[in-house]
PDB file of C-alpha atoms in Angstrom:
ATOM      1  CA  LEU A   1     113.689  96.661 121.789  1.00  0.00           C
ATOM      2  CA  GLY A   2     111.061  99.288 121.202  1.00  0.00           C
ATOM      3  CA  PRO A   3     110.435 102.784 119.854  1.00  0.00           C
ATOM      4  CA  GLN A   4     109.994 104.413 123.267  1.00  0.00           C
ATOM      5  CA  ALA A   5     112.018 104.715 126.454  1.00  0.00           C
ATOM      6  CA  ASN A   6     112.194 107.054 129.404  1.00  0.00           C
ATOM      7  CA  ILE A   7     114.464 110.090 129.202  1.00  0.00           C
ATOM      8  CA  LEU A   8     115.707 111.132 132.635  1.00  0.00           C
ATOM      9  CA  LEU A   9     117.115 114.652 132.876  1.00  0.00           C
ATOM     10  CA  PRO A  10     117.883 116.917 135.843  1.00  0.00           C
ATOM     11  CA  LEU A  11     114.963 119.055 136.993  1.00  0.00           C
ATOM     12  CA  SER A  12     117.168 122.115 136.533  1.00  0.00           C
ATOM     13  CA  PHE A  13     117.050 121.564 132.760  1.00  0.00           C
ATOM     14  CA  TRP A  14     113.378 122.491 132.706  1.00  0.00           C
ATOM     15  CA  LEU A  15     113.902 125.651 134.776  1.00  0.00           C
ATOM     16  CA  ILE A  16     116.244 127.313 132.275  1.00  0.00           C
ATOM     17  CA  PRO A  17     114.493 130.118 130.328  1.00  0.00           C
ATOM     18  CA  PRO A  18     114.258 129.271 126.604  1.00  0.00           C
ATOM     19  CA  ASP A  19     116.143 132.435 125.637  1.00  0.00           C
ATOM     20  CA  ALA A  20     119.040 131.805 128.051  1.00  0.00           C
ATOM     21  CA  LEU A  21     122.460 130.900 126.677  1.00  0.00           C
ATOM     22  CA  GLU A  22     122.337 127.546 128.480  1.00  0.00           C
ATOM     23  CA  ALA A  23     119.115 126.649 126.658  1.00  0.00           C
ATOM     24  CA  ALA A  24     121.127 125.687 123.569  1.00  0.00           C
ATOM     25  CA  VAL A  25     122.945 123.030 125.605  1.00  0.00           C
ATOM     26  CA  VAL A  26     119.629 121.719 126.929  1.00  0.00           C
ATOM     27  CA  ARG A  27     118.298 121.432 123.374  1.00  0.00           C
ATOM     28  CA  GLN A  28     121.420 119.557 122.285  1.00  0.00           C
ATOM     29  CA  VAL A  29     121.224 117.089 125.171  1.00  0.00           C
ATOM     30  CA  LEU A  30     117.499 116.539 124.801  1.00  0.00           C
ATOM     31  CA  SER A  31     117.640 116.084 121.018  1.00  0.00           C
ATOM     32  CA  HIS A  32     120.520 113.603 121.448  1.00  0.00           C
ATOM     33  CA  GLU A  33     118.492 111.539 123.916  1.00  0.00           C
ATOM     34  CA  ILE A  34     115.443 111.653 121.647  1.00  0.00           C
ATOM     35  CA  GLY A  35     117.732 110.374 118.893  1.00  0.00           C
ATOM     36  CA  HIS A  36     118.299 107.275 121.013  1.00  0.00           C
ATOM     37  CA  GLN A  37     114.602 106.444 120.651  1.00  0.00           C
ATOM     38  CA  TYR A  38     115.571 105.460 117.113  1.00  0.00           C
ATOM     39  CA  PHE A  39     119.254 104.612 117.406  1.00  0.00           C
ATOM     40  CA  PHE A  40     119.592 101.986 120.136  1.00  0.00           C
ATOM     41  CA  ASN A  41     115.982 101.609 121.307  1.00  0.00           C
ATOM     42  CA  LEU A  42     114.526 100.940 117.852  1.00  0.00           C
ATOM     43  CA  VAL A  43     117.648  99.908 115.923  1.00  0.00           C
ATOM     44  CA  GLY A  44     119.557  97.817 118.437  1.00  0.00           C
ATOM     45  CA  VAL A  45     123.295  97.621 119.093  1.00  0.00           C
ATOM     46  CA  VAL A  46     124.923  94.906 121.222  1.00  0.00           C
ATOM     47  CA  ASP A  47     128.542  94.529 120.092  1.00  0.00           C
ATOM     48  CA  LEU A  48     131.178  96.620 121.886  1.00  0.00           C
ATOM     49  CA  ALA A  49     132.636  97.584 118.514  1.00  0.00           C
ATOM     50  CA  GLU A  50     129.326  99.052 117.332  1.00  0.00           C
ATOM     51  CA  GLY A  51     128.673 101.680 119.996  1.00  0.00           C
ATOM     52  CA  TRP A  52     129.048 104.481 117.457  1.00  0.00           C
ATOM     53  CA  LEU A  53     125.878 103.209 115.727  1.00  0.00           C
ATOM     54  CA  SER A  54     124.084 104.342 118.868  1.00  0.00           C
ATOM     55  CA  GLU A  55     125.978 107.390 120.157  1.00  0.00           C
ATOM     56  CA  GLY A  56     127.280 108.757 116.858  1.00  0.00           C
ATOM     57  CA  PHE A  57     123.859 108.420 115.234  1.00  0.00           C
ATOM     58  CA  ALA A  58     122.011 109.992 118.174  1.00  0.00           C
ATOM     59  CA  GLU A  59     124.465 112.893 118.086  1.00  0.00           C
ATOM     60  CA  TYR A  60     123.963 113.243 114.317  1.00  0.00           C
ATOM     61  CA  ALA A  61     120.216 113.488 114.979  1.00  0.00           C
ATOM     62  CA  ALA A  62     120.982 116.252 117.486  1.00  0.00           C
ATOM     63  CA  THR A  63     123.057 118.195 114.938  1.00  0.00           C
ATOM     64  CA  ARG A  64     120.273 117.941 112.360  1.00  0.00           C
ATOM     65  CA  PHE A  65     117.776 119.225 114.924  1.00  0.00           C
ATOM     66  CA  SER A  66     120.100 122.126 115.774  1.00  0.00           C
ATOM     67  CA  GLU A  67     120.413 122.969 112.088  1.00  0.00           C
ATOM     68  CA  GLU A  68     116.637 123.085 111.698  1.00  0.00           C
ATOM     69  CA  ILE A  69     116.233 125.301 114.773  1.00  0.00           C
ATOM     70  CA  VAL A  70     119.001 127.852 114.169  1.00  0.00           C
ATOM     71  CA  GLY A  71     119.337 127.542 110.385  1.00  0.00           C
ATOM     72  CA  ALA A  72     123.077 126.846 110.450  1.00  0.00           C
ATOM     73  CA  GLY A  73     125.404 123.884 110.839  1.00  0.00           C
ATOM     74  CA  ASP A  74     127.334 125.216 113.858  1.00  0.00           C
ATOM     75  CA  HIS A  75     126.599 122.179 116.033  1.00  0.00           C
ATOM     76  CA  ALA A  76     127.939 119.796 113.373  1.00  0.00           C
ATOM     77  CA  ARG A  77     131.073 121.902 112.794  1.00  0.00           C
ATOM     78  CA  LEU A  78     131.671 122.126 116.538  1.00  0.00           C
ATOM     79  CA  ASN A  79     131.623 118.331 116.822  1.00  0.00           C
ATOM     80  CA  TYR A  80     134.064 118.089 113.909  1.00  0.00           C
ATOM     81  CA  TRP A  81     136.586 120.441 115.496  1.00  0.00           C
ATOM     82  CA  GLU A  82     136.204 118.933 118.965  1.00  0.00           C
ATOM     83  CA  TYR A  83     137.374 115.613 117.525  1.00  0.00           C
ATOM     84  CA  VAL A  84     140.104 116.946 115.228  1.00  0.00           C
ATOM     85  CA  LEU A  85     141.638 119.337 117.757  1.00  0.00           C
ATOM     86  CA  GLY A  86     140.838 117.391 120.908  1.00  0.00           C
ATOM     87  CA  VAL A  87     141.921 113.838 120.172  1.00  0.00           C
ATOM     88  CA  ASP A  88     145.452 112.694 120.948  1.00  0.00           C
ATOM     89  CA  GLU A  89     146.964 110.910 117.950  1.00  0.00           C
ATOM     90  CA  ALA A  90     148.470 108.214 120.173  1.00  0.00           C
ATOM     91  CA  ALA A  91     145.118 107.559 121.883  1.00  0.00           C
ATOM     92  CA  ASP A  92     142.865 107.745 118.797  1.00  0.00           C
ATOM     93  CA  LEU A  93     140.888 104.609 117.940  1.00  0.00           C
ATOM     94  CA  PRO A  94     138.795 103.411 114.977  1.00  0.00           C
ATOM     95  CA  LEU A  95     135.083 104.132 115.262  1.00  0.00           C
ATOM     96  CA  ASN A  96     134.088 100.477 115.172  1.00  0.00           C
ATOM     97  CA  SER A  97     136.695  99.003 117.492  1.00  0.00           C
ATOM     98  CA  GLU A  98     136.081  96.983 120.641  1.00  0.00           C
ATOM     99  CA  ALA A  99     138.835  98.986 122.327  1.00  0.00           C
ATOM    100  CA  LEU A 100     136.721 102.133 121.894  1.00  0.00           C
ATOM    101  CA  GLY A 101     133.730 100.359 123.405  1.00  0.00           C
ATOM    102  CA  VAL A 102     135.574  99.765 126.685  1.00  0.00           C
ATOM    103  CA  ASP A 103     137.648 102.970 126.708  1.00  0.00           C
ATOM    104  CA  ASP A 104     136.855 105.040 129.808  1.00  0.00           C
ATOM    105  CA  SER A 105     138.804 108.165 128.822  1.00  0.00           C
ATOM    106  CA  PHE A 106     137.499 111.284 127.076  1.00  0.00           C
ATOM    107  CA  THR A 107     138.776 109.783 123.815  1.00  0.00           C
ATOM    108  CA  ARG A 108     135.601 107.705 123.763  1.00  0.00           C
ATOM    109  CA  VAL A 109     133.442 110.843 123.634  1.00  0.00           C
ATOM    110  CA  LEU A 110     135.608 112.570 121.022  1.00  0.00           C
ATOM    111  CA  VAL A 111     135.594 109.560 118.703  1.00  0.00           C
ATOM    112  CA  MET A 112     132.259 107.824 119.307  1.00  0.00           C
ATOM    113  CA  TYR A 113     130.088 110.943 119.624  1.00  0.00           C
ATOM    114  CA  ASP A 114     131.919 113.735 117.791  1.00  0.00           C
ATOM    115  CA  LYS A 115     133.686 111.846 115.014  1.00  0.00           C
ATOM    116  CA  GLY A 116     130.730 109.462 114.697  1.00  0.00           C
ATOM    117  CA  SER A 117     128.281 112.287 114.021  1.00  0.00           C
ATOM    118  CA  ALA A 118     130.763 114.107 111.759  1.00  0.00           C
ATOM    119  CA  VAL A 119     131.251 110.982 109.616  1.00  0.00           C
ATOM    120  CA  LEU A 120     127.509 110.911 108.966  1.00  0.00           C
ATOM    121  CA  GLN A 121     127.536 114.625 108.170  1.00  0.00           C
ATOM    122  CA  GLN A 122     130.261 113.990 105.586  1.00  0.00           C
ATOM    123  CA  LEU A 123     128.163 111.254 103.980  1.00  0.00           C
ATOM    124  CA  ARG A 124     125.250 113.680 103.885  1.00  0.00           C
ATOM    125  CA  GLN A 125     127.447 116.249 102.108  1.00  0.00           C
ATOM    126  CA  ARG A 126     128.525 113.686  99.518  1.00  0.00           C
ATOM    127  CA  TYR A 127     125.166 112.103  98.757  1.00  0.00           C
ATOM    128  CA  ARG A 128     121.966 114.086  98.322  1.00  0.00           C
ATOM    129  CA  GLY A 129     119.782 111.120  99.275  1.00  0.00           C
ATOM    130  CA  PHE A 130     121.611 110.243 102.488  1.00  0.00           C
ATOM    131  CA  ASP A 131     118.976 111.365 105.010  1.00  0.00           C
ATOM    132  CA  ALA A 132     116.248 109.537 103.083  1.00  0.00           C
ATOM    133  CA  ALA A 133     118.444 106.421 102.979  1.00  0.00           C
ATOM    134  CA  LEU A 134     118.996 106.746 106.731  1.00  0.00           C
ATOM    135  CA  ALA A 135     115.238 106.849 107.325  1.00  0.00           C
ATOM    136  CA  ARG A 136     114.867 103.631 105.313  1.00  0.00           C
ATOM    137  CA  TYR A 137     117.730 102.099 107.329  1.00  0.00           C
ATOM    138  CA  VAL A 138     115.737 102.730 110.519  1.00  0.00           C
ATOM    139  CA  GLU A 139     112.682 101.099 108.955  1.00  0.00           C
ATOM    140  CA  ALA A 140     114.657  98.110 107.701  1.00  0.00           C
ATOM    141  CA  PHE A 141     116.416  97.434 111.023  1.00  0.00           C
ATOM    142  CA  SER A 142     113.553  98.337 113.355  1.00  0.00           C
ATOM    143  CA  GLY A 143     113.514  95.741 116.140  1.00  0.00           C
ATOM    144  CA  ALA A 144     116.764  94.202 114.912  1.00  0.00           C
ATOM    145  CA  ILE A 145     120.464  94.410 115.731  1.00  0.00           C
ATOM    146  CA  ALA A 146     122.627  96.491 113.373  1.00  0.00           C
ATOM    147  CA  THR A 147     126.334  96.300 112.570  1.00  0.00           C
ATOM    148  CA  THR A 148     128.690  98.619 110.725  1.00  0.00           C
ATOM    149  CA  ARG A 149     129.064  96.103 107.892  1.00  0.00           C
ATOM    150  CA  GLU A 150     125.283  95.875 107.476  1.00  0.00           C
ATOM    151  CA  LEU A 151     125.011  99.671 107.532  1.00  0.00           C
ATOM    152  CA  GLN A 152     127.619  99.927 104.780  1.00  0.00           C
ATOM    153  CA  ARG A 153     125.889  97.343 102.579  1.00  0.00           C
ATOM    154  CA  PHE A 154     122.506  98.973 103.110  1.00  0.00           C
ATOM    155  CA  LEU A 155     123.748 102.461 102.215  1.00  0.00           C
ATOM    156  CA  GLU A 156     125.621 101.148  99.174  1.00  0.00           C
ATOM    157  CA  ALA A 157     122.396  99.603  97.896  1.00  0.00           C
ATOM    158  CA  GLU A 158     120.319 102.706  98.652  1.00  0.00           C
ATOM    159  CA  LEU A 159     122.778 105.264  97.282  1.00  0.00           C
ATOM    160  CA  GLY A 160     124.154 103.182  94.422  1.00  0.00           C
ATOM    161  CA  GLU A 161     127.721 103.911  95.539  1.00  0.00           C
ATOM    162  CA  ASP A 162     130.744 101.864  96.576  1.00  0.00           C
ATOM    163  CA  LEU A 163     131.518 103.019 100.131  1.00  0.00           C
ATOM    164  CA  GLU A 164     134.347 100.606 100.922  1.00  0.00           C
ATOM    165  CA  GLY A 165     137.001 103.309 100.614  1.00  0.00           C
ATOM    166  CA  PHE A 166     135.096 105.737 102.839  1.00  0.00           C
ATOM    167  CA  PHE A 167     134.269 103.189 105.539  1.00  0.00           C
ATOM    168  CA  GLY A 168     137.752 101.701 105.416  1.00  0.00           C
ATOM    169  CA  GLN A 169     139.498 105.041 105.823  1.00  0.00           C
ATOM    170  CA  TRP A 170     137.271 106.964 108.244  1.00  0.00           C
ATOM    171  CA  ILE A 171     135.405 104.292 110.227  1.00  0.00           C
ATOM    172  CA  ARG A 172     137.630 101.209 110.409  1.00  0.00           C
ATOM    173  CA  ARG A 173     140.790 103.244 110.771  1.00  0.00           C
ATOM    174  CA  ALA A 174     141.920 105.826 113.312  1.00  0.00           C
ATOM    175  CA  GLY A 175     143.402 109.227 112.681  1.00  0.00           C
ATOM    176  CA  TYR A 176     143.420 111.871 109.984  1.00  0.00           C
ATOM    177  CA  PRO A 177     146.050 113.676 107.874  1.00  0.00           C
ATOM    178  CA  ARG A 178     147.868 116.848 108.831  1.00  0.00           C
ATOM    179  CA  LEU A 179     148.431 118.700 105.565  1.00  0.00           C
ATOM    180  CA  ARG A 180     151.290 121.129 105.014  1.00  0.00           C
ATOM    181  CA  VAL A 181     150.183 123.325 102.119  1.00  0.00           C
ATOM    182  CA  ARG A 182     152.260 125.670  99.955  1.00  0.00           C
ATOM    183  CA  ALA A 183     150.918 127.878  97.180  1.00  0.00           C
ATOM    184  CA  ARG A 184     152.580 129.843  94.392  1.00  0.00           C
ATOM    185  CA  PRO A 185     150.724 132.597  92.508  1.00  0.00           C
ATOM    186  CA  PRO A 186     150.468 132.483  88.703  1.00  0.00           C
ATOM    187  CA  ARG A 187     153.363 133.664  86.598  1.00  0.00           C
ATOM    188  CA  ASP A 188     152.798 136.529  84.169  1.00  0.00           C
ATOM    189  CA  GLY A 189     150.175 135.627  81.588  1.00  0.00           C
ATOM    190  CA  ASP A 190     149.292 132.335  83.298  1.00  0.00           C
ATOM    191  CA  ALA A 191     145.888 131.623  84.845  1.00  0.00           C
ATOM    192  CA  ARG A 192     147.144 128.714  86.951  1.00  0.00           C
ATOM    193  CA  MET A 193     148.292 128.741  90.533  1.00  0.00           C
ATOM    194  CA  THR A 194     150.539 126.002  91.864  1.00  0.00           C
ATOM    195  CA  ILE A 195     149.756 124.193  95.096  1.00  0.00           C
ATOM    196  CA  GLU A 196     151.680 121.489  96.906  1.00  0.00           C
ATOM    197  CA  ILE A 197     150.117 119.331  99.637  1.00  0.00           C
ATOM    198  CA  GLU A 198     152.376 117.292 101.883  1.00  0.00           C
ATOM    199  CA  GLN A 199     151.056 114.820 104.448  1.00  0.00           C
ATOM    200  CA  LEU A 200     153.103 115.000 107.631  1.00  0.00           C
ATOM    201  CA  PRO A 201     154.265 111.691 109.177  1.00  0.00           C
ATOM    202  CA  ASN A 202     151.355 109.924 110.846  1.00  0.00           C
ATOM    203  CA  ARG A 203     151.269 106.760 112.946  1.00  0.00           C
ATOM    204  CA  ASN A 204     148.078 105.804 111.083  1.00  0.00           C
ATOM    205  CA  GLY A 205     149.677 105.972 107.624  1.00  0.00           C
ATOM    206  CA  ARG A 206     148.800 108.016 104.552  1.00  0.00           C
ATOM    207  CA  PHE A 207     145.279 109.020 103.615  1.00  0.00           C
ATOM    208  CA  SER A 208     143.711 109.389 100.178  1.00  0.00           C
ATOM    209  CA  ALA A 209     141.003 111.864  99.176  1.00  0.00           C
ATOM    210  CA  GLN A 210     139.925 114.493  96.688  1.00  0.00           C
ATOM    211  CA  VAL A 211     138.929 117.753  98.346  1.00  0.00           C
ATOM    212  CA  ALA A 212     137.767 121.145  97.158  1.00  0.00           C
ATOM    213  CA  LEU A 213     140.207 124.027  96.763  1.00  0.00           C
ATOM    214  CA  ARG A 214     138.272 127.293  96.730  1.00  0.00           C
ATOM    215  CA  GLY A 215     139.866 130.430  95.351  1.00  0.00           C
ATOM    216  CA  SER A 216     138.449 133.920  95.685  1.00  0.00           C
ATOM    217  CA  LEU A 217     139.318 137.579  95.279  1.00  0.00           C
ATOM    218  CA  LEU A 218     138.616 140.047  98.059  1.00  0.00           C
ATOM    219  CA  PRO A 219     135.140 139.802  99.681  1.00  0.00           C
ATOM    220  CA  GLY A 220     132.501 140.252  97.026  1.00  0.00           C
ATOM    221  CA  GLY A 221     134.756 139.068  94.210  1.00  0.00           C
ATOM    222  CA  ASP A 222     134.565 135.988  92.029  1.00  0.00           C
ATOM    223  CA  THR A 223     134.907 132.553  93.607  1.00  0.00           C
ATOM    224  CA  ARG A 224     136.108 129.436  91.812  1.00  0.00           C
ATOM    225  CA  GLU A 225     136.532 125.880  93.001  1.00  0.00           C
ATOM    226  CA  VAL A 226     138.497 122.860  91.789  1.00  0.00           C
ATOM    227  CA  ASP A 227     139.241 119.425  93.240  1.00  0.00           C
ATOM    228  CA  VAL A 228     142.760 118.507  94.331  1.00  0.00           C
ATOM    229  CA  ALA A 229     144.293 115.297  95.685  1.00  0.00           C
ATOM    230  CA  ILE A 230     145.747 115.248  99.193  1.00  0.00           C
ATOM    231  CA  ASP A 231     147.988 112.268  98.376  1.00  0.00           C
ATOM    232  CA  GLN A 232     149.626 113.443  95.140  1.00  0.00           C
ATOM    233  CA  ALA A 233     153.391 113.798  95.291  1.00  0.00           C
ATOM    234  CA  GLY A 234     154.722 117.101  94.002  1.00  0.00           C
ATOM    235  CA  PRO A 235     153.018 120.321  92.872  1.00  0.00           C
ATOM    236  CA  GLN A 236     149.534 120.497  91.335  1.00  0.00           C
ATOM    237  CA  GLU A 237     148.593 123.274  88.918  1.00  0.00           C
ATOM    238  CA  VAL A 238     145.099 124.644  89.457  1.00  0.00           C
ATOM    239  CA  PRO A 239     143.159 127.052  87.183  1.00  0.00           C
ATOM    240  CA  LEU A 240     142.195 129.613  89.821  1.00  0.00           C
ATOM    241  CA  GLY A 241     143.767 132.724  88.317  1.00  0.00           C
ATOM    242  CA  GLU A 242     144.865 135.561  90.586  1.00  0.00           C
ATOM    243  CA  ALA A 243     143.071 134.262  93.688  1.00  0.00           C
ATOM    244  CA  GLN A 244     143.894 136.324  96.767  1.00  0.00           C
ATOM    245  CA  ARG A 245     142.539 133.686  99.114  1.00  0.00           C
ATOM    246  CA  LEU A 246     142.639 129.914  98.871  1.00  0.00           C
ATOM    247  CA  SER A 247     140.729 127.624 101.200  1.00  0.00           C
ATOM    248  CA  LEU A 248     141.414 123.884 101.229  1.00  0.00           C
ATOM    249  CA  ASP A 249     138.388 121.716 102.039  1.00  0.00           C
ATOM    250  CA  PRO A 250     136.238 124.629 103.272  1.00  0.00           C
ATOM    251  CA  GLU A 251     133.217 122.382 103.914  1.00  0.00           C
ATOM    252  CA  LEU A 252     135.159 119.960 106.171  1.00  0.00           C
ATOM    253  CA  SER A 253     134.466 117.030 103.850  1.00  0.00           C
ATOM    254  CA  ILE A 254     137.274 114.979 105.428  1.00  0.00           C
ATOM    255  CA  PHE A 255     139.028 114.987 108.789  1.00  0.00           C
ATOM    256  CA  ARG A 256     142.235 117.007 108.447  1.00  0.00           C
ATOM    257  CA  GLN A 257     144.323 119.889 109.654  1.00  0.00           C
ATOM    258  CA  VAL A 258     145.583 122.502 107.177  1.00  0.00           C
ATOM    259  CA  LEU A 259     149.013 123.947 107.999  1.00  0.00           C
ATOM    260  CA  PRO A 260     150.121 126.699 105.567  1.00  0.00           C
ATOM    261  CA  GLU A 261     153.808 126.913 104.691  1.00  0.00           C
ATOM    262  CA  PRO A 262     155.065 129.472 105.541  1.00  0.00           C
ATOM    263  CA  ALA A 263     152.724 129.560 108.536  1.00  0.00           C
ATOM    264  CA  GLY A 264     152.020 133.274 108.049  1.00  0.00           C
ATOM    265  CA  ASP A 265     150.487 132.690 104.596  1.00  0.00           C
ATOM    266  CA  VAL A 266     147.134 132.010 106.239  1.00  0.00           C
ATOM    267  CA  ASN A 267     145.109 132.622 103.063  1.00  0.00           C
ATOM    268  CA  LEU A 268     147.422 130.489 100.880  1.00  0.00           C
ATOM    269  CA  SER A 269     147.910 133.258  98.323  1.00  0.00           C
ATOM    270  CA  GLY A 270     151.571 132.336  97.933  1.00  0.00           C
ATOM    271  CA  VAL A 271     153.074 135.224  99.891  1.00  0.00           C
ATOM    272  CA  VAL A 272     152.705 136.572 103.436  1.00  0.00           C
ATOM    273  CA  ASP A 273     151.200 140.043 103.063  1.00  0.00           C
ATOM    274  CA  GLY A 274     148.770 142.562 104.490  1.00  0.00           C
ATOM    275  CA  ILE A 275     145.719 140.488 103.615  1.00  0.00           C
ATOM    276  CA  ASP A 276     147.017 137.684 105.834  1.00  0.00           C
ATOM    277  CA  LEU A 277     147.455 140.201 108.638  1.00  0.00           C
ATOM    278  CA  LEU A 278     143.909 141.523 108.176  1.00  0.00           C
ATOM    279  CA  ASP A 279     142.462 137.999 108.205  1.00  0.00           C
ATOM    280  CA  VAL A 280     144.219 137.127 111.475  1.00  0.00           C
ATOM    281  CA  TRP A 281     143.273 140.490 112.989  1.00  0.00           C
ATOM    282  CA  ALA A 282     139.596 139.913 112.111  1.00  0.00           C
ATOM    283  CA  ALA A 283     139.698 136.537 113.895  1.00  0.00           C
ATOM    284  CA  GLN A 284     141.285 137.876 117.111  1.00  0.00           C
ATOM    285  CA  GLY A 285     139.906 136.236 120.241  1.00  0.00           C
ATOM    286  CA  ARG A 286     138.683 133.119 118.492  1.00  0.00           C
ATOM    287  CA  ALA A 287     139.565 129.978 120.426  1.00  0.00           C
ATOM    288  CA  THR A 288     138.571 126.355 120.390  1.00  0.00           C
ATOM    289  CA  PRO A 289     136.008 124.964 120.694  1.00  0.00           C
ATOM    290  CA  ASP A 290     134.464 127.218 118.051  1.00  0.00           C
ATOM    291  CA  PRO A 291     132.350 126.108 115.064  1.00  0.00           C
ATOM    292  CA  ALA A 292     133.922 128.902 112.978  1.00  0.00           C
ATOM    293  CA  TRP A 293     137.447 127.676 113.681  1.00  0.00           C
ATOM    294  CA  ASP A 294     139.954 127.771 110.812  1.00  0.00           C
ATOM    295  CA  ASP A 295     143.291 126.190 111.688  1.00  0.00           C
ATOM    296  CA  ALA A 296     145.031 128.108 108.892  1.00  0.00           C
ATOM    297  CA  LEU A 297     144.437 131.342 110.866  1.00  0.00           C
ATOM    298  CA  ASP A 298     146.419 130.031 113.839  1.00  0.00           C
ATOM    299  CA  PRO A 299     150.091 130.143 112.737  1.00  0.00           C
ATOM    300  CA  THR A 300     151.325 129.590 116.320  1.00  0.00           C
ATOM    301  CA  ARG A 301     149.244 126.368 116.525  1.00  0.00           C
ATOM    302  CA  ASP A 302     148.039 127.009 120.077  1.00  0.00           C
ATOM    303  CA  GLN A 303     144.280 126.844 119.320  1.00  0.00           C
ATOM    304  CA  THR A 304     143.850 130.530 120.169  1.00  0.00           C
ATOM    305  CA  ILE A 305     144.013 133.354 117.627  1.00  0.00           C
ATOM    306  CA  ASP A 306     145.660 136.245 119.429  1.00  0.00           C
ATOM    307  CA  ARG A 307     148.477 138.802 119.253  1.00  0.00           C
ATOM    308  CA  GLY A 308     151.024 136.014 119.017  1.00  0.00           C
ATOM    309  CA  ASP A 309     149.530 135.040 115.662  1.00  0.00           C
ATOM    310  CA  LEU A 310     149.666 138.652 114.471  1.00  0.00           C
ATOM    311  CA  ARG A 311     153.350 138.775 115.404  1.00  0.00           C
ATOM    312  CA  ALA A 312     153.966 135.505 113.567  1.00  0.00           C
ATOM    313  CA  VAL A 313     152.489 136.988 110.379  1.00  0.00           C
ATOM    314  CA  VAL A 314     154.444 140.249 110.700  1.00  0.00           C
ATOM    315  CA  GLU A 315     157.718 138.383 111.274  1.00  0.00           C
ATOM    316  CA  GLN A 316     157.195 136.447 108.028  1.00  0.00           C
ATOM    317  CA  PHE A 317     156.093 139.396 105.877  1.00  0.00           C
ATOM    318  CA  GLY A 318     157.169 138.895 102.273  1.00  0.00           C
ATOM    319  CA  ALA A 319     157.937 135.184 102.692  1.00  0.00           C
ATOM    320  CA  GLY A 320     156.578 132.781 100.104  1.00  0.00           C
ATOM    321  CA  TRP A 321     157.349 129.778  97.976  1.00  0.00           C
TER     322      TRP A 321
END
């Protein structure tokens, strides 16, 4: 084990002009491999079930580098959506499973690299001191072998938080919830909207989490945010007033898909109307993989926002809860 190792890349990588479109891919690959100087070469991994401590962490380092270079989190969001939209539910595996370590399908990349880096991004969103704690983790395990259990205990001590629920749900377990969401606008004189979140049947069971529900008026208007539970049975009343747009978990704090009901109510205002149509029209041509993806804007569920989605909204005009 040591802090340095050779990085072998094709000669063609170095011939790409820095302002070329392909240069972004080169930066991502190179920053990932530099990440391995710390995660695998310095902090060792030997168990088949712990491969994500190498690949997921190196990819997280690459996303942080990308964020510093371009000033946005597009790389991290792209990894998130590549896992969520790309993985087959029947083939999905827990991050720290031996089966993932020997899997030779593309599932291994989607889970170990993409989900692995996204899990760390979610911890960073939750805890302000996460990156500093991660630096101390590298110092503490330099020249040693790390495990997921040791990582959890170390972060719990550094952050002062109980992470058993997070690790148990997103690292030791496969899958994520698909959330069917219905909204009802406030009644006269009431400042509360009603929202109902239903988890669709899932071979990996039910998930538990509190996520943000962001309500806003038209662009430039007031924005409010409250927390809602994804595992609460029945409607939840939320004090968001006459919000014309609702966004569930806008920061991708958990793995999930949001499926409005009816599907044409893409902004979850409680009724399919012209604003839904404008939102889908503005997103025309967007297709996965795309860091700006929003599954609510794809009522046909084909991972492409096109005329078919516009037709789906028009056909449901006036529908609501």
